[in-house]
Tab-separated table of C-alpha atoms and ligand atoms in Angstrom:
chain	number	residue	atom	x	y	z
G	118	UNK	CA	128.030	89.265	85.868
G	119	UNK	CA	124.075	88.700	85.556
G	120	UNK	CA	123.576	85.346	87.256
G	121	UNK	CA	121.674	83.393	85.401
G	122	UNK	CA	121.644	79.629	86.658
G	123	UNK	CA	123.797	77.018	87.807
G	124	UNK	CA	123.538	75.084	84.092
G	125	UNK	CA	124.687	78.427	82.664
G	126	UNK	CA	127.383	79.179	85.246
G	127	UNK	CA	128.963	75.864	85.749
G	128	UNK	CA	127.148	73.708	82.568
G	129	UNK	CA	130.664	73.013	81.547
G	130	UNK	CA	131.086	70.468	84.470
G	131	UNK	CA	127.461	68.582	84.012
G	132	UNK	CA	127.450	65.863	80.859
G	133	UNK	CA	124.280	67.866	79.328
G	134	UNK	CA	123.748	68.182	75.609
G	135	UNK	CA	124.709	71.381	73.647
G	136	UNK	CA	121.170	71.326	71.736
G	137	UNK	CA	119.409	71.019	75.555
G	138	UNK	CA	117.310	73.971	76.210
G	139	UNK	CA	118.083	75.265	79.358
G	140	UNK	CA	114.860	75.226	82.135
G	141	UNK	CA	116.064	77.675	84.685
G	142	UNK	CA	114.282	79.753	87.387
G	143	UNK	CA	117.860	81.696	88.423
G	144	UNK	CA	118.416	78.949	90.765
G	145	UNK	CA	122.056	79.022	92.649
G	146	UNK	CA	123.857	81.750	93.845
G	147	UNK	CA	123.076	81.722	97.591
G	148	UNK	CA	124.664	83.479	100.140
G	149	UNK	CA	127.410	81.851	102.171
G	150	UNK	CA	127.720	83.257	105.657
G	151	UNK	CA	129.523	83.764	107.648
G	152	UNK	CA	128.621	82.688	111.321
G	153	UNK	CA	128.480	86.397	113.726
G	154	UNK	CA	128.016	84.599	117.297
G	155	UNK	CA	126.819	81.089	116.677
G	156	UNK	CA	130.780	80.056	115.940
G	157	UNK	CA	131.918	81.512	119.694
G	158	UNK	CA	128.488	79.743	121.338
G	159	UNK	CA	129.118	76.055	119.528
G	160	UNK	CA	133.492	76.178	120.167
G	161	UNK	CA	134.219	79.231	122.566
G	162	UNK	CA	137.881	80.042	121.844
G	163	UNK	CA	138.775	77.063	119.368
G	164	UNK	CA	139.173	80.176	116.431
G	165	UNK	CA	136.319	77.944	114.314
G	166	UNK	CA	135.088	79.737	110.916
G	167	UNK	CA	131.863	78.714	110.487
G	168	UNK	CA	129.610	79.007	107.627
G	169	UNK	CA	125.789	78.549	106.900
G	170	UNK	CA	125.292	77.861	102.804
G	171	UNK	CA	121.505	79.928	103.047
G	172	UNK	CA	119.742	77.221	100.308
G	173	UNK	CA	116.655	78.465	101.562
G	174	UNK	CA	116.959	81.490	99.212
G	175	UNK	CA	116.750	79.419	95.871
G	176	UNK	CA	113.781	80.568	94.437
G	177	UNK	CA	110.971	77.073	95.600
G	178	UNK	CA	112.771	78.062	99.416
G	179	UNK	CA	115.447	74.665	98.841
G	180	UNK	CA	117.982	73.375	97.689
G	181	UNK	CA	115.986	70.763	95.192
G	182	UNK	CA	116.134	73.535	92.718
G	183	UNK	CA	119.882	72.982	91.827
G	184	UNK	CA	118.979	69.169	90.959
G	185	UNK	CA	115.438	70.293	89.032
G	186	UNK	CA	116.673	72.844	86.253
G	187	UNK	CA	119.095	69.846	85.444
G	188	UNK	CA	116.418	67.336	85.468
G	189	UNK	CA	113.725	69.001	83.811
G	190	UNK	CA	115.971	70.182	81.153
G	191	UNK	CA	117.218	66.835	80.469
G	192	UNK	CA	113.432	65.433	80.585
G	193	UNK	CA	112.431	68.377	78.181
G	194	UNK	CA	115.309	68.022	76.127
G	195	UNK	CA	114.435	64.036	75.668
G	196	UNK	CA	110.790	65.152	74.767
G	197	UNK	CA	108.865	64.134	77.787
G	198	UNK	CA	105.032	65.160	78.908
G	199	UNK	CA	104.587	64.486	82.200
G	200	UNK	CA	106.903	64.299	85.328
G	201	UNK	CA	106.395	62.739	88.517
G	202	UNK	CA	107.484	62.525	91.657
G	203	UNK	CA	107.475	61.010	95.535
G	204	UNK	CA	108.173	63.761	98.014
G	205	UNK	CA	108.487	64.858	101.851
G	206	UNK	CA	107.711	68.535	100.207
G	207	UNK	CA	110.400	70.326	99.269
G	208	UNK	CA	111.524	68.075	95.652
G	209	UNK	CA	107.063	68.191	95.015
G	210	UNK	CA	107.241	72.309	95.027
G	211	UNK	CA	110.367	72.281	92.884
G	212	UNK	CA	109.497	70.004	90.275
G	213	UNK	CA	106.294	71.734	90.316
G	214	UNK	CA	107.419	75.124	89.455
G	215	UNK	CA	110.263	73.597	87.187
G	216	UNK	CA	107.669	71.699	85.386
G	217	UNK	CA	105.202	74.929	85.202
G	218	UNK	CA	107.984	76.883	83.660
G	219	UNK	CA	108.021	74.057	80.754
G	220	UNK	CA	104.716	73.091	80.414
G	221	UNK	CA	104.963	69.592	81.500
G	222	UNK	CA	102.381	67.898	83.677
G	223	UNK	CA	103.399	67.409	87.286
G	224	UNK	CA	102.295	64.942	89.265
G	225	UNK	CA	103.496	64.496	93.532
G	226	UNK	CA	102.991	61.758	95.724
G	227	UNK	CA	103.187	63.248	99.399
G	228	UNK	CA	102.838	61.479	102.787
G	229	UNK	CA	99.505	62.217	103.684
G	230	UNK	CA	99.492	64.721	106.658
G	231	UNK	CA	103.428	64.767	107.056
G	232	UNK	CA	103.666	67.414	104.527
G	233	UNK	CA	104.603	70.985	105.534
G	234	UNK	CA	102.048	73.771	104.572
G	235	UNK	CA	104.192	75.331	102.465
G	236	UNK	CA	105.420	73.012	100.724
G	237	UNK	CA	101.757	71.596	99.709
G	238	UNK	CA	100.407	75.355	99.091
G	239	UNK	CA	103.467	75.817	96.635
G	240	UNK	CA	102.893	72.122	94.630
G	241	UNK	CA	99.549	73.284	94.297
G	242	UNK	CA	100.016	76.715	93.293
G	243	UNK	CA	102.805	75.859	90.721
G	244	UNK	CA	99.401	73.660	89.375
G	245	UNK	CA	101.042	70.108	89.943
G	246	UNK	CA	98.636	67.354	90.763
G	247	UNK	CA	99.283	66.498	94.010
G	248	UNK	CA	98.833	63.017	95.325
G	249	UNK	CA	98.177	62.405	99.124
G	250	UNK	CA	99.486	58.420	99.578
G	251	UNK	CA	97.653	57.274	103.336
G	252	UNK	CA	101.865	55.594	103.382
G	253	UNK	CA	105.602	57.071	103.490
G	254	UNK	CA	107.644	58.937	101.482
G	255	UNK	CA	109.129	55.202	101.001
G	256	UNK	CA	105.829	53.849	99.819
G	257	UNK	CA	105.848	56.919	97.596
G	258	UNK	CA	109.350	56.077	95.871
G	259	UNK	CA	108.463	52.379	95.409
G	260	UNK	CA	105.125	53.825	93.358
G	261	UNK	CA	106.802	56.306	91.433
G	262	UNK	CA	110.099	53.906	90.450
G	263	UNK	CA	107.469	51.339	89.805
G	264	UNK	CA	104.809	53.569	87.587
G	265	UNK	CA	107.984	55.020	85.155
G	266	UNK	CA	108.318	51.616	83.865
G	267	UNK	CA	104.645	50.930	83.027
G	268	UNK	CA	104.099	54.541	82.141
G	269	UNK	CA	106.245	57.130	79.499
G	270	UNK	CA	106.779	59.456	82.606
G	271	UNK	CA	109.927	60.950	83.350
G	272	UNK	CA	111.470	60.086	87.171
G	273	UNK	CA	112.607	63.476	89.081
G	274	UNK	CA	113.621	61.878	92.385
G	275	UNK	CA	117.508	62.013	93.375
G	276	UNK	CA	117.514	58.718	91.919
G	277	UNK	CA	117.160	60.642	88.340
G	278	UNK	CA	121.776	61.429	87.514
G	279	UNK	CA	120.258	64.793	86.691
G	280	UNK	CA	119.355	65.641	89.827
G	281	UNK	CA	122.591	64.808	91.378
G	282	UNK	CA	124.244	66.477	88.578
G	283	UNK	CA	122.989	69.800	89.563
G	284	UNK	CA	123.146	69.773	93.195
G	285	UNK	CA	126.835	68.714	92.722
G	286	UNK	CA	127.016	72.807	92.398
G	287	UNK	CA	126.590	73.458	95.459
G	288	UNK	CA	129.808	71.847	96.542
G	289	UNK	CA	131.352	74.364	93.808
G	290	UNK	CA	129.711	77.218	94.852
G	291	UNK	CA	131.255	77.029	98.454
G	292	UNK	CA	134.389	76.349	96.862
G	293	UNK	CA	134.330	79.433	94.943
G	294	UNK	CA	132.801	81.574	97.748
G	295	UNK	CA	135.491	80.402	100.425
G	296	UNK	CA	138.134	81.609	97.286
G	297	UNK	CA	139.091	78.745	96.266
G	298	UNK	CA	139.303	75.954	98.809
G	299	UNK	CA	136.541	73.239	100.469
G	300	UNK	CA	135.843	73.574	103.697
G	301	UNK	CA	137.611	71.167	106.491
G	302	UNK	CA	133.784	69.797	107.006
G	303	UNK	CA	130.769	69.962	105.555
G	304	UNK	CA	127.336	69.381	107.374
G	305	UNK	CA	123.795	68.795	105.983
G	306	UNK	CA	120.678	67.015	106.789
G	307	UNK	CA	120.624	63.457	105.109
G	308	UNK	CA	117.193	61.743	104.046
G	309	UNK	CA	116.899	60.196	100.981
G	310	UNK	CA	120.427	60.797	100.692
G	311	UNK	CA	120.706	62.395	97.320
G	312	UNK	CA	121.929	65.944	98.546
G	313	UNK	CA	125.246	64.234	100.235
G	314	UNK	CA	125.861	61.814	97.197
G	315	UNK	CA	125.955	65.137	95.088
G	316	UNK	CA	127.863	67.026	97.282
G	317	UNK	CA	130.908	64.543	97.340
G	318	UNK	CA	130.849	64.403	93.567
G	319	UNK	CA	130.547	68.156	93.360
G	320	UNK	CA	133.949	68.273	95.688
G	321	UNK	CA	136.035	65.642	94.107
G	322	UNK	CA	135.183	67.129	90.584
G	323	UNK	CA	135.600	70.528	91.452
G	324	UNK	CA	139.861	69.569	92.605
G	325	UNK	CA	139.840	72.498	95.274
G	326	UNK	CA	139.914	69.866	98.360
G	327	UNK	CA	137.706	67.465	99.808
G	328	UNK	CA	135.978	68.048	103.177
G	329	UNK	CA	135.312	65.447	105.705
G	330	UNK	CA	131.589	65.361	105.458
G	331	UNK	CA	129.117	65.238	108.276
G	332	UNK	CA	125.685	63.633	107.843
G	333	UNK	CA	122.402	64.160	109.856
G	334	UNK	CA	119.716	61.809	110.540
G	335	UNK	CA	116.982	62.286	113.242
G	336	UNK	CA	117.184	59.690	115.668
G	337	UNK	CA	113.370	58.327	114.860
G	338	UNK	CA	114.386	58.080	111.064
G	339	UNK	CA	117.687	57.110	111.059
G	340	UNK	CA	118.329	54.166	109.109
G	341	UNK	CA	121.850	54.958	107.859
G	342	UNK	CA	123.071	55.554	111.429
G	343	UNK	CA	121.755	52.763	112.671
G	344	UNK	CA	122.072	50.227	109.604
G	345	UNK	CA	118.929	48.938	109.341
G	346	UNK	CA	115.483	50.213	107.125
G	347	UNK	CA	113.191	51.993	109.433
G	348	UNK	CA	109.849	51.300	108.674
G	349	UNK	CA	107.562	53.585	110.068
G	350	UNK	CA	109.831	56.844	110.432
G	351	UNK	CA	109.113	59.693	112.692
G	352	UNK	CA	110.488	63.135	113.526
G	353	UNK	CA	109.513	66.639	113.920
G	354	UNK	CA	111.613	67.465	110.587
G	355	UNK	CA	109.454	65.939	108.207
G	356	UNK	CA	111.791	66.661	105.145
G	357	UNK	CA	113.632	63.778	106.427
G	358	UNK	CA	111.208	61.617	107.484
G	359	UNK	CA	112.757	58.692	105.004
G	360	UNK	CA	113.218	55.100	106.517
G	361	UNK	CA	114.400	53.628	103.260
G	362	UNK	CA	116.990	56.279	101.527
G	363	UNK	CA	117.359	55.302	97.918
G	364	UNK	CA	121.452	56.486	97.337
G	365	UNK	CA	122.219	54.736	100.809
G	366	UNK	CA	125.091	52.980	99.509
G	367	UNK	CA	127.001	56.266	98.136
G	368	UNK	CA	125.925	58.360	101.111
G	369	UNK	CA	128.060	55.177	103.045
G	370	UNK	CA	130.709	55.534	100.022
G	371	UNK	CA	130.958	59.100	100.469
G	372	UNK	CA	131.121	59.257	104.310
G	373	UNK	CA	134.040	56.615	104.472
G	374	UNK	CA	135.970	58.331	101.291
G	375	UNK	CA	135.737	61.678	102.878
G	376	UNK	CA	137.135	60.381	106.416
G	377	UNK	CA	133.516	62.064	108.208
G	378	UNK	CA	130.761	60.412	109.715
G	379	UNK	CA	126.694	60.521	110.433
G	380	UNK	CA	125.062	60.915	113.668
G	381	UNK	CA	121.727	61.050	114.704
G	382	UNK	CA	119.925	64.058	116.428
G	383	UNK	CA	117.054	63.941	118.437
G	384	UNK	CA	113.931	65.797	117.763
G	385	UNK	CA	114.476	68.169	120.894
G	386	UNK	CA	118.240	69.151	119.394
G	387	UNK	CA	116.765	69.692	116.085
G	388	UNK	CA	114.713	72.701	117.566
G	389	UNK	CA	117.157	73.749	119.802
G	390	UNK	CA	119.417	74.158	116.750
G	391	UNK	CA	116.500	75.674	114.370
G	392	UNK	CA	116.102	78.453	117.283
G	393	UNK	CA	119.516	78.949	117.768
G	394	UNK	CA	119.821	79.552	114.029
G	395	UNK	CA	116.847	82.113	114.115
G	396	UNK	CA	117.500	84.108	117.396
G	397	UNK	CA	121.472	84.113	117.498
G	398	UNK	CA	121.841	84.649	113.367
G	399	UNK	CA	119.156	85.887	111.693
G	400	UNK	CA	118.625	82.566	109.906
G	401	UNK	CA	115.167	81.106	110.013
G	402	UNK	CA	115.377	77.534	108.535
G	403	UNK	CA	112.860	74.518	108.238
G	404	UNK	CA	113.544	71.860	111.094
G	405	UNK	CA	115.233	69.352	109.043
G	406	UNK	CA	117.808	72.267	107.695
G	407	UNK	CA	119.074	72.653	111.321
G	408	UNK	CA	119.974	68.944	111.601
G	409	UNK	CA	123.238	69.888	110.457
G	410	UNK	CA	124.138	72.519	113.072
G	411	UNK	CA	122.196	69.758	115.781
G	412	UNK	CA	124.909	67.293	114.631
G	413	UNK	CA	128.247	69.271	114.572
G	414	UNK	CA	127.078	70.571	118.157
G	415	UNK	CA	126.871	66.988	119.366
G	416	UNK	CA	130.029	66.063	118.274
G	417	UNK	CA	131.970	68.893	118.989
G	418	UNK	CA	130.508	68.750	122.710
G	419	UNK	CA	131.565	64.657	122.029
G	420	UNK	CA	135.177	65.449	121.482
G	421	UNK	CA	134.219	63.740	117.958
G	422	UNK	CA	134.572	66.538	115.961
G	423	UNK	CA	137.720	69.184	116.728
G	424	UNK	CA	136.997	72.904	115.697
G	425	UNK	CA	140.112	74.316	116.511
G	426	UNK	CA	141.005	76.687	113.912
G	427	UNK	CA	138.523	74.985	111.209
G	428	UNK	CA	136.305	76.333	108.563
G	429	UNK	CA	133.287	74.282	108.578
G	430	UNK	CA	130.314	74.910	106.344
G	431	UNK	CA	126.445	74.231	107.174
G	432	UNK	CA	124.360	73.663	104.507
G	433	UNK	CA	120.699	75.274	105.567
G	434	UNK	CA	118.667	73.242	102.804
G	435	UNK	CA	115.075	75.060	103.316
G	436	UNK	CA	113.232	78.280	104.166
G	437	UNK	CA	111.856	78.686	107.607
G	438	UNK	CA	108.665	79.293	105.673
G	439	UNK	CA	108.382	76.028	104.077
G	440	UNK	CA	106.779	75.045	108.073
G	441	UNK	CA	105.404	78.181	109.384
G	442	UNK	CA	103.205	75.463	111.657
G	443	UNK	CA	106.209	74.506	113.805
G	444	UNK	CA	107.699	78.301	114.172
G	445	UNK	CA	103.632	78.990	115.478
G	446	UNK	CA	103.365	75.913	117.700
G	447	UNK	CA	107.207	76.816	119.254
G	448	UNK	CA	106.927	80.137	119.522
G	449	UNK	CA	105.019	81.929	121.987
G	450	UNK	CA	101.892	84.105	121.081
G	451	UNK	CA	102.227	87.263	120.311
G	452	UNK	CA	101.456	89.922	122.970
G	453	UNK	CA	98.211	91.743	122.510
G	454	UNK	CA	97.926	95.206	123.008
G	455	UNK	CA	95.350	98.179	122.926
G	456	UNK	CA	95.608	100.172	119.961
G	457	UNK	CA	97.130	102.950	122.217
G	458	UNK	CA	100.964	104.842	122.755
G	459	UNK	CA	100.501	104.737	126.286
G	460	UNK	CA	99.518	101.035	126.333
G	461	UNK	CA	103.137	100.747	124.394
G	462	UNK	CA	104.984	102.912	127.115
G	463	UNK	CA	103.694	101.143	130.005
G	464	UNK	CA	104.258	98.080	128.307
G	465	UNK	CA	108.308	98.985	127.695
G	466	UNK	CA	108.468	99.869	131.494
R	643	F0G	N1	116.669	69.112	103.861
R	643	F0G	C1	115.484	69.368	103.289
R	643	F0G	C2	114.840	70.672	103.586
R	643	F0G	C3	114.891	68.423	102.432
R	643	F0G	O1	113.727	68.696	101.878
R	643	F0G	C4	115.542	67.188	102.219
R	643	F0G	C5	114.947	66.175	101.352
R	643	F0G	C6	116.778	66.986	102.831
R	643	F0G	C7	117.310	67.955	103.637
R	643	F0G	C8	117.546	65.726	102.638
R	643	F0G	O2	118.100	65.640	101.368
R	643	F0G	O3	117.003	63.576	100.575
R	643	F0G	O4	118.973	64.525	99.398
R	643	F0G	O5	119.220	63.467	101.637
R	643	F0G	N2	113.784	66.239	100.879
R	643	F0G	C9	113.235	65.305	99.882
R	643	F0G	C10	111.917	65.832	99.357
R	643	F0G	C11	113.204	63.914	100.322
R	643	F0G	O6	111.070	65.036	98.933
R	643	F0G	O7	111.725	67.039	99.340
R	643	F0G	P1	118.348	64.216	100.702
């Protein structure tokens, strides 16, 4: 079958109009795989199938893409001109291109300096107007939520249905890929919150099982963990550097429906979990994507989560690319050589 979307593959499940034009860059579709040594290193001998859902491969490098073909169709179909947006990076790049593919104006608000290179080379390249706020991603929303009712601009935060309405496919994509059945847990990065309130819809619509779902926060922007707004938010994962998550109350909904439970991760077990990824699978993520492996290694190594002969899925939600300034500043420099074969030889002995 020629894949050709998630509104053409699973449209049947999303409320969208028959006379909607579909706006779709191929989105969906991404590999589910299947953990080679990572499993062994995280529960030696507990017989744990684990899974990374690679979102980094939609085609802006995240997951957003699965909530923008829906949203952007929907604000095409209902005849708007100009989109907008608040954004750590990753929603700003994919409303962007979405909105480039339709001829709409774009406009971003991004935290000013707290953006990830890629992310603002993408916006910009996709030809979006991209705002720099000297304020949060939350002083962003407020803006945005605030300009859409002085303004005929169409909203394409996670607060838009749309949005949530798309990613929801992602929950029936694993389905599908594990043949049939939701994993026993499911673990992603939460910030604004959006990506786990889809998720839980996706599984309870999708009647294949429900997971017991495992959110993570960094520990310097962790308002849902801790129950209380955080106001200046700060962590090395700047996708969810969110103090103030707009769908708090159905991340909390979904959480105590699906029996699972958030955690926050410190900065230092974010990387240690984004090299992990990298060096022991082949999987190079941005920071906030390996939040999720950060958190089920905590609370397996808590006795709070028991992998015993479980299939647990990861969601990765961004390209390692998105922040090639964090893989420079970890890694070390490269080793410089003359241009010479015996410099090489010498240099392997
Ligand atoms: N992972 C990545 C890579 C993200 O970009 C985001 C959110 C999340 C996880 C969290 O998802 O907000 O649905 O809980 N990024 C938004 C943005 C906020 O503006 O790109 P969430």
């Amino acid at each position: 079958m020629v894949w050709s979307g998630v509104l053409d593959k699973y449209g049947s499940y999303l409320p969208l109009a028959s006379a909607a034009r579909i706006i779709t860059l191929n989105e969906g579709n991404t590999p589910l795989v299947e953990s080679n040594r990572l499993a062994e290193f995280v529960a030696p001998g507990a017989g744990l199938k684990l899974y990374f859902k690679y979102e980094g491969l939609n085609p802006t490098g995240s997951f957003k893409d699965r909530g923008m073909t829906a949203a952007i169709t929907q604000a095409v179909f209902e005849g708007a001109n100009t989109v907008i947006c608040a954004s750590t990076g990753n929603t700003a790049a994919s409303a962007a291109a979405y909105a480039a593919r339709s001829g709409l104006r774009c406009l971003v608000l991004v935290p000013e300096g707290k953006i990830a290179l890629g992310k603002l080379a993408a916006s910009l390249a996709y030809g979006a107007e991209v705002i720099s706020i000297d304020g949060s991603f939350d002083d962003g929303l407020k803006m945005v939520r605030e300009i859409v009712k002085r303004k005929p601009i169409a909203l394409v935060n996670s607060v838009n249905p749309w949005r949530i309405e798309g990613q929801k496919t992602g929950a029936f994509e694993i389905c599908d890929q594990l043949g049939g059945v939701a994993p026993d847990w499911h673990c992603l990065p939460v910030g604004n919150a959006g990506n786990i309130t889809a998720y839980w819809m996706g599984y309870q619509q999708y009647e294949q099982g429900l997971p017991r779902l495992l959110g993570a926060q960094a520990s310097g922007a962790a308002p849902i963990v801790s129950g209380k707004v955080v106001t200046s938010p700060e962590t090395v994962a700047t996708a969810i550097r969110i103090g103030n998550p707009a769908r708090w109350r159905e991340a909390v909904q979904a959480l105590d429906d699906s029996g699972g439970t958030i955690t926050a991760v410190t900065d230092e077990e974010i990387l240690n979990a984004w090299r992990l990824l990298a060096k022991m699978e082949g999987l190079f993520v941005e920071p906030a994507s390996a939040s999720g492996l950060a958190a089920l290694m905590k609370l397996v190594n808590d006795g709070e989560v028991d992998p015993t002969g479980k299939r647990i899925v990861i969601v990765l939600t961004g390209h390692g690319l998105k922040d090639p300034g964090i893989a420079v500043r970890e890694a070390a420099e490269p080793l410089k050589l003359p241009a010479d074969i015996n410099a090489l030889e010498a240099y392997l002995e």
